[in-house]
XYZ file of C-alpha atoms in Angstrom:
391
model
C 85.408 7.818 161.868
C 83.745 8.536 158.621
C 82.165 5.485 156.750
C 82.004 5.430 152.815
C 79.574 3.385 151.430
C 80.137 2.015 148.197
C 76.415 0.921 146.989
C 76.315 4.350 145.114
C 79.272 3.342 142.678
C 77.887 -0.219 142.592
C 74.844 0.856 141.381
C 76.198 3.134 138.416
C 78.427 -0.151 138.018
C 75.734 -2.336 137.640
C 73.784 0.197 135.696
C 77.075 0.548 133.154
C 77.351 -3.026 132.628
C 73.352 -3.798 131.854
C 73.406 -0.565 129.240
C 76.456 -2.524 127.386
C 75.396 -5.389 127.387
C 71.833 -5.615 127.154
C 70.575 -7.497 124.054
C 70.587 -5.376 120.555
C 67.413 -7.664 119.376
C 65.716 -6.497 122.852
C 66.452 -2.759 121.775
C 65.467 -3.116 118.277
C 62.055 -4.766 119.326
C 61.191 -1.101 120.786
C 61.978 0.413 117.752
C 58.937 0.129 115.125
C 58.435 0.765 111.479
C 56.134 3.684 113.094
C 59.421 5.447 114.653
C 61.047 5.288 111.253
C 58.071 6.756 110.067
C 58.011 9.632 112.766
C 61.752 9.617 111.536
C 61.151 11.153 107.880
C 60.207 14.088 108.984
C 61.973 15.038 112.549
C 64.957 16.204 111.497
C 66.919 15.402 114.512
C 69.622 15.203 115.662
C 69.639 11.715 117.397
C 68.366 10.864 113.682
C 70.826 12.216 111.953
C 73.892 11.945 114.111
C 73.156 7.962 114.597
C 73.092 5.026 112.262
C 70.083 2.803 112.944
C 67.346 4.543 111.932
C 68.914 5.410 108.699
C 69.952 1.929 108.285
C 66.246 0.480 108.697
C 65.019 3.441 106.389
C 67.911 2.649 103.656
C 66.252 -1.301 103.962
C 63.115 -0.444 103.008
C 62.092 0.210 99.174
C 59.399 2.907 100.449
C 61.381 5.501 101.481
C 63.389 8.371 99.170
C 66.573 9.890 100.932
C 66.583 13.251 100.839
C 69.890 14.531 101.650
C 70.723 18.537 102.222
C 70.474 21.579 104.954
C 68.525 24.175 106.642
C 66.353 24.454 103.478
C 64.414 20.726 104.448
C 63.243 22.309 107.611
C 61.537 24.907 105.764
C 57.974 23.211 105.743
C 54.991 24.496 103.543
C 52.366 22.457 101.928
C 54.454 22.267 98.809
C 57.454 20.692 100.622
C 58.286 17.173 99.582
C 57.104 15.346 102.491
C 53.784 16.978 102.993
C 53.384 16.396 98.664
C 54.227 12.993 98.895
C 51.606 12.222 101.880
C 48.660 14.540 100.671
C 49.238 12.425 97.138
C 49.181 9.141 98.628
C 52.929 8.888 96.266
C 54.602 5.309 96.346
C 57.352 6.860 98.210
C 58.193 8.609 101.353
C 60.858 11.567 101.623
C 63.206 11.039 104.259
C 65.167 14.123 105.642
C 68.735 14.278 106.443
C 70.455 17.284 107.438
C 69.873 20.147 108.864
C 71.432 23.866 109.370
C 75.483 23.799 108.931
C 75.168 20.709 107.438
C 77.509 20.999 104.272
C 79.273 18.258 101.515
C 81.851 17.150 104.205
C 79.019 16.260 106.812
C 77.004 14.275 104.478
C 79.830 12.508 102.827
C 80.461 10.899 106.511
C 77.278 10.155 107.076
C 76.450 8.148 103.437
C 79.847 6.847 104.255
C 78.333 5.122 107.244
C 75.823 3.720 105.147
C 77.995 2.754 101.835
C 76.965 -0.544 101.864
C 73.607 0.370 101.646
C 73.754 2.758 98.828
C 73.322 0.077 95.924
C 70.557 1.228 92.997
C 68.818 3.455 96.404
C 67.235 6.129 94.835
C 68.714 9.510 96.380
C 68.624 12.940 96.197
C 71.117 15.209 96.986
C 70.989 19.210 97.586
C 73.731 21.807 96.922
C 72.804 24.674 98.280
C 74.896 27.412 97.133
C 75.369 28.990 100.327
C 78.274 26.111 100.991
C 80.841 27.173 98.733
C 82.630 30.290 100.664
C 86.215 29.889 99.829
C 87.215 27.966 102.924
C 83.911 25.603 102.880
C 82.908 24.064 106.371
C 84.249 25.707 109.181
C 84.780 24.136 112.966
C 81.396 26.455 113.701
C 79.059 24.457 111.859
C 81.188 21.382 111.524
C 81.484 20.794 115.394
C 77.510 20.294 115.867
C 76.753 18.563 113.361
C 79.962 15.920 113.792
C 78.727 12.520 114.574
C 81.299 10.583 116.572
C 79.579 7.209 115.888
C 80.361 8.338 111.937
C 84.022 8.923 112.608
C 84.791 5.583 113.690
C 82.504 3.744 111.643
C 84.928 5.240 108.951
C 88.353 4.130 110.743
C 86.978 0.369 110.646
C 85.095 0.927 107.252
C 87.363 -1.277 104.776
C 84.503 -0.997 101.897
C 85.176 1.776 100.444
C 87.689 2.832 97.738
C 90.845 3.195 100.055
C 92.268 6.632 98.819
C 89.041 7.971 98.779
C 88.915 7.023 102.689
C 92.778 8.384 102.851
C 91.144 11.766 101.476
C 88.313 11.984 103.849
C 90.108 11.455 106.726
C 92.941 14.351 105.596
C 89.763 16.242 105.773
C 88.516 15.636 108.679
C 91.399 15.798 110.970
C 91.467 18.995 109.999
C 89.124 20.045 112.615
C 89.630 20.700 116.050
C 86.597 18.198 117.646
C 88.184 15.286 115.692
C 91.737 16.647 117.129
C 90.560 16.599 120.415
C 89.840 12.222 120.217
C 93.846 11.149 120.867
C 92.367 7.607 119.950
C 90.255 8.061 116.556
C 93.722 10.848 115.430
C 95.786 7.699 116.453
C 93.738 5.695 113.643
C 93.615 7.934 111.350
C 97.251 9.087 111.359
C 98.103 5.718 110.549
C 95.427 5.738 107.599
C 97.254 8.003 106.089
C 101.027 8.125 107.522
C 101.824 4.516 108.112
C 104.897 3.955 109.420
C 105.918 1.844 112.216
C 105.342 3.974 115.237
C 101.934 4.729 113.809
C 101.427 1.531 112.955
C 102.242 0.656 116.476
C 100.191 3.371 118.108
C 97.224 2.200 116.152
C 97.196 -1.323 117.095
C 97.382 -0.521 120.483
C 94.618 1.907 120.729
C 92.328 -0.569 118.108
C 90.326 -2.222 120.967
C 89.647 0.492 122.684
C 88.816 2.119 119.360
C 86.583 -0.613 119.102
C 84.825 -0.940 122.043
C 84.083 3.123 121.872
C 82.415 2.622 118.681
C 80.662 0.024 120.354
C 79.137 1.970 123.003
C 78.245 4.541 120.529
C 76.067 1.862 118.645
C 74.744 0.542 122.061
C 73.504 4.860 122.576
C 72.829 4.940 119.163
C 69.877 2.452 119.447
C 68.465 3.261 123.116
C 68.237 7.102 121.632
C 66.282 5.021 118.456
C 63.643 3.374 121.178
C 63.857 5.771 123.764
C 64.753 9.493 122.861
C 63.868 10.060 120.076
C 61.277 13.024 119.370
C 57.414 12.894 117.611
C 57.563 15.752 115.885
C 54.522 15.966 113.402
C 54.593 18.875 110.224
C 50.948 19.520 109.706
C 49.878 21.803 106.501
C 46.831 22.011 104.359
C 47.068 18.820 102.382
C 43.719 19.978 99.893
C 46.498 22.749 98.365
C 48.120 19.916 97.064
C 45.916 16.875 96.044
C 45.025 15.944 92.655
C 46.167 19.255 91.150
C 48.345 19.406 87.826
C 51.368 21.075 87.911
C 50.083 24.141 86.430
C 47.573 24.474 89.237
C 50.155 23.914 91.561
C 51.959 26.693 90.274
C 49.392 28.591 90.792
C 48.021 27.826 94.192
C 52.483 28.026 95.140
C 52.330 31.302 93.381
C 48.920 32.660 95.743
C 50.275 30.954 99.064
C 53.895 33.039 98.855
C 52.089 36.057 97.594
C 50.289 36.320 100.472
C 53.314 36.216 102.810
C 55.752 37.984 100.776
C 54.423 41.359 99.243
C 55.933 44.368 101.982
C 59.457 44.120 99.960
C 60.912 44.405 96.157
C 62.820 40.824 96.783
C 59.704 38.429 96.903
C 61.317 37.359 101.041
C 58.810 36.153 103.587
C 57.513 39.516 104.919
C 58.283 38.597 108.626
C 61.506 37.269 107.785
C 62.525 40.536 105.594
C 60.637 42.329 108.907
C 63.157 40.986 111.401
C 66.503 40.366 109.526
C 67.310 42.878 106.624
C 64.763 46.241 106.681
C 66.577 47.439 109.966
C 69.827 47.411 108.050
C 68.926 47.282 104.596
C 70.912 50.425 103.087
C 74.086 49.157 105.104
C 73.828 45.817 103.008
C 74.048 47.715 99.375
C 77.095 46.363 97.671
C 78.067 44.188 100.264
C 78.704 41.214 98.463
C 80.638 43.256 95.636
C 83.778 41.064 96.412
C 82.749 37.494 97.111
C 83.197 34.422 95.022
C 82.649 30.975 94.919
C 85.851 30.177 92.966
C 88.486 28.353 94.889
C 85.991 26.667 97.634
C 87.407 23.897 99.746
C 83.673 22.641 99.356
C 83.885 21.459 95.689
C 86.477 19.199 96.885
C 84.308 18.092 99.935
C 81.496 17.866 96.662
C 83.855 15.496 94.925
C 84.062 12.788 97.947
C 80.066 12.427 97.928
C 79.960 12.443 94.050
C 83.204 9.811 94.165
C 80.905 7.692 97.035
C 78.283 7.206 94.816
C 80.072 6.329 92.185
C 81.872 3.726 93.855
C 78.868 2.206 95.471
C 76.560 2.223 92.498
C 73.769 4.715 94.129
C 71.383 6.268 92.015
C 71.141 10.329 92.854
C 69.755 13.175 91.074
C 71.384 16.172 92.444
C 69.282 19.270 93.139
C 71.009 22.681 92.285
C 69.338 25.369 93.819
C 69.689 29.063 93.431
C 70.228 32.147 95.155
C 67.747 35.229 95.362
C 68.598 37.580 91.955
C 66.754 40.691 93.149
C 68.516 40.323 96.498
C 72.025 39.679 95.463
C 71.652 41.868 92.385
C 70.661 44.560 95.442
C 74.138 42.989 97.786
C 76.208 43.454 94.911
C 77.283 40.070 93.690
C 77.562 39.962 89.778
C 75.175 37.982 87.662
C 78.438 36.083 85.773
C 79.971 35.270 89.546
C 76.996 33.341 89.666
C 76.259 31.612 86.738
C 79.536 30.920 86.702
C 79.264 28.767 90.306
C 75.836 27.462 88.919
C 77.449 25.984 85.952
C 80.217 24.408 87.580
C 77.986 22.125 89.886
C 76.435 20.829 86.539
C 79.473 20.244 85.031
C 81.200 18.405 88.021
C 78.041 16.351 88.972
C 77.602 15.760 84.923
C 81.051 14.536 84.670
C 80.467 12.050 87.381
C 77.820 10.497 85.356
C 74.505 11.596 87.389
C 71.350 14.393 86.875
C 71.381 17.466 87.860
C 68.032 19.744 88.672
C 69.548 23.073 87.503
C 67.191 25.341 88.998
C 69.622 28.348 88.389
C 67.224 29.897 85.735
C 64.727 30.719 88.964
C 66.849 33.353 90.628
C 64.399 35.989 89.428
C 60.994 33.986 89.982
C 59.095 35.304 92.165
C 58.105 32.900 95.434
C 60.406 30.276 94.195
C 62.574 31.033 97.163
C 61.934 32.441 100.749
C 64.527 34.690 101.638
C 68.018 34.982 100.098
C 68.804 31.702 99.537
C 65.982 29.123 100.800
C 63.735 27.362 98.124
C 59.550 27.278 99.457
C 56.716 27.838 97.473
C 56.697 27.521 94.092
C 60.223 26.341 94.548
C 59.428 23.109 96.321
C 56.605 22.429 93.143
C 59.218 22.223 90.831
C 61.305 19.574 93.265
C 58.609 17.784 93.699
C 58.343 16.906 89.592
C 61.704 16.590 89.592
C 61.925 13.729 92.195
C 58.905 11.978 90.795
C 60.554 12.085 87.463
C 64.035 10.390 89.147
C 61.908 8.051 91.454
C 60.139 6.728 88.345
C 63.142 6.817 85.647
């Protein structure tokens, strides 16, 4: 006869039990002002999918949000964080977001942190690559969904209630939010109540509740635990003490000597590998496109709305799109400054600054590639955040 022994199953029992409902204090004691540190810069995901760090950053004075896309991970010694450190600055940039990360994305996760958001001096990147006419799709939405995010925002009752009825219409639109029966069940009744939602909900609410949590309880072991060192050196002597017209300068030598094998100012290696194999296929290419219509300027709105409801203090940072390039793919000069203006106008009208740095689509080493800012781009962001941290 076979014998089953259940020691196996009582240790993954046991195991469960002392992961939920081991101490928070005894977790956070693991997690140092160091690790938030080490946090500025990582970019990660465990960062930027979770709440703690973010929350312990928000708390301290020090630290300048940085909020955008794949254009933070695009380290040089002009970027904001290596500027700030080689100039000994009063503040410290701290990066949130990453590739695929769009409006929608970053509305959840300042959402998570709306109570936090109070006078905190913020800056926020629109990156014109966003606004294709159906903004985020399930492709980069899907890795870059936080879970922990979604249901702090079913039990969130601090925000302006149709503006939570109007994120969640959003995000149910999506197939990984679909998939949860129990956060749908929560959110249906957000913005459908009736009885047999209303039912459904309170039925699922504990369970609701305990998810979210075990998704703070992961949140903070990946905090002390998991979470990765990963250190940005550059040449810090490019950048110290030098006026901004030597800084210019020095931008305007370091991209010259990595971008100068193609008529577009682009990093030679990354013109190398992506667009001189194909280059005479991509003539005209963009002929048709447009940024009118864009589900993003809606997503846009929410975060502008946020901040405006929880009395943050952002300057936004518009940034532009490679002229010689696009000139090259076909997309018309007035398609453009048409989308450039309208980000001025709708951040304007909410009542914040804008960076319009739309006037640099034809300076050379401002941007990278087609679309990412490096170089002599990140100079001028760097005045431009000094100017907000100080006003």
């Amino acid at each position: 006869m076979k014998k089953y022994s259940f020691v196996p199953l009582f240790i993954a029992v046991s195991l469960f039990f002392v992961f939920l409902f081991f101490p928070n204090r005894w977790l956070e004691y693991f997690i140092s002002d160091k690790k938030v540190q080490q946090a500025a810069t990582s970019l990660s995901p465990l960062m930027f999918q979770g709440d703690y760090l973010q929350g312990r950053m928000l708390a301290d004075d020090k630290y300048f949000p940085i909020y955008g896309s794949s254009e933070l991970s695009r380290f040089d010694p002009f970027h904001p964080s290596n500027f700030a450190e080689a100039n000994n600055l009063d503040y410290t940039p701290f990066l949130i977001g990453r590739g695929g990360t769009q409006s929608l994305i970053l509305f959840m996760d300042l959402a998570s942190q709306a109570d936090q958001l109070k006078g905190k001096k913020i800056a926020f990147i629109v990156s014109p690559q966003w606004f294709i006419t159906e903004g985020i799709d399930n492709a980069h939405f899907e890795p870059n969904y936080s879970m922990l995010k979604a249901y702090n925002l079913a039990f969130n009752d601090t925000i302006d209630p149709e503006l939570k009825r109007e994120a969640i219409r959003r995000i149910l639109q999506f197939d990984v939010v679909k998939r949860d029966t129990i956060l749908t069940t929560l959110y249906e009744d957000e913005i459908s109540p009736s009885k047999e939602h209303h039912w459904k909900a309170k039925l699922v609410r504990p369970l609701a509740y305990m998810k979210k949590k075990l998704l703070e309880k992961k949140d903070l072991y990946y905090a002390a635990f998991g979470f990765p060192n990963r250190a940005h050196h550059q040449d810090n002597d490019l950048v110290r003490n030098k006026s901004w017209e030597e800084l210019l300068e020095e931008a305007s030598n370091y991209g010259k000597e990595r971008a100068n094998n193609n008529p577009y100012f682009m990093d030679n290696d990354y013109y190398n590998h992506n667009y001189a194999p194909i280059e005479a296929k991509l003539k005209g290419y963009k002929k048709n496109a447009t940024f009118s219509g864009s589900l993003e300027y809606q997503d846009f709105q929410m975060v502008l709305d946020l901040f405006k409801d929880k009395g943050a203090d952002p300057i936004f940072i518009s940034l532009p799109i490679n002229g010689l390039w696009y000139d090259y793919a076909g997309l018309p000069i007035e398609v453009r400054n048409e989308f450039y203006q309208s980000i001025v106008d709708q951040v304007e009208t909410a009542g914040f600054p804008v960076a319009d740095f739309s006037g640099h689509e034809y300076d050379p080493y401002f941007l990278k590639d087609p679309m990412h800012i490096a170089w002599k781009g990140w100079v001028y962001v760097d005045q431009a955040l000094i100017e907000h941290w100080k006003r």
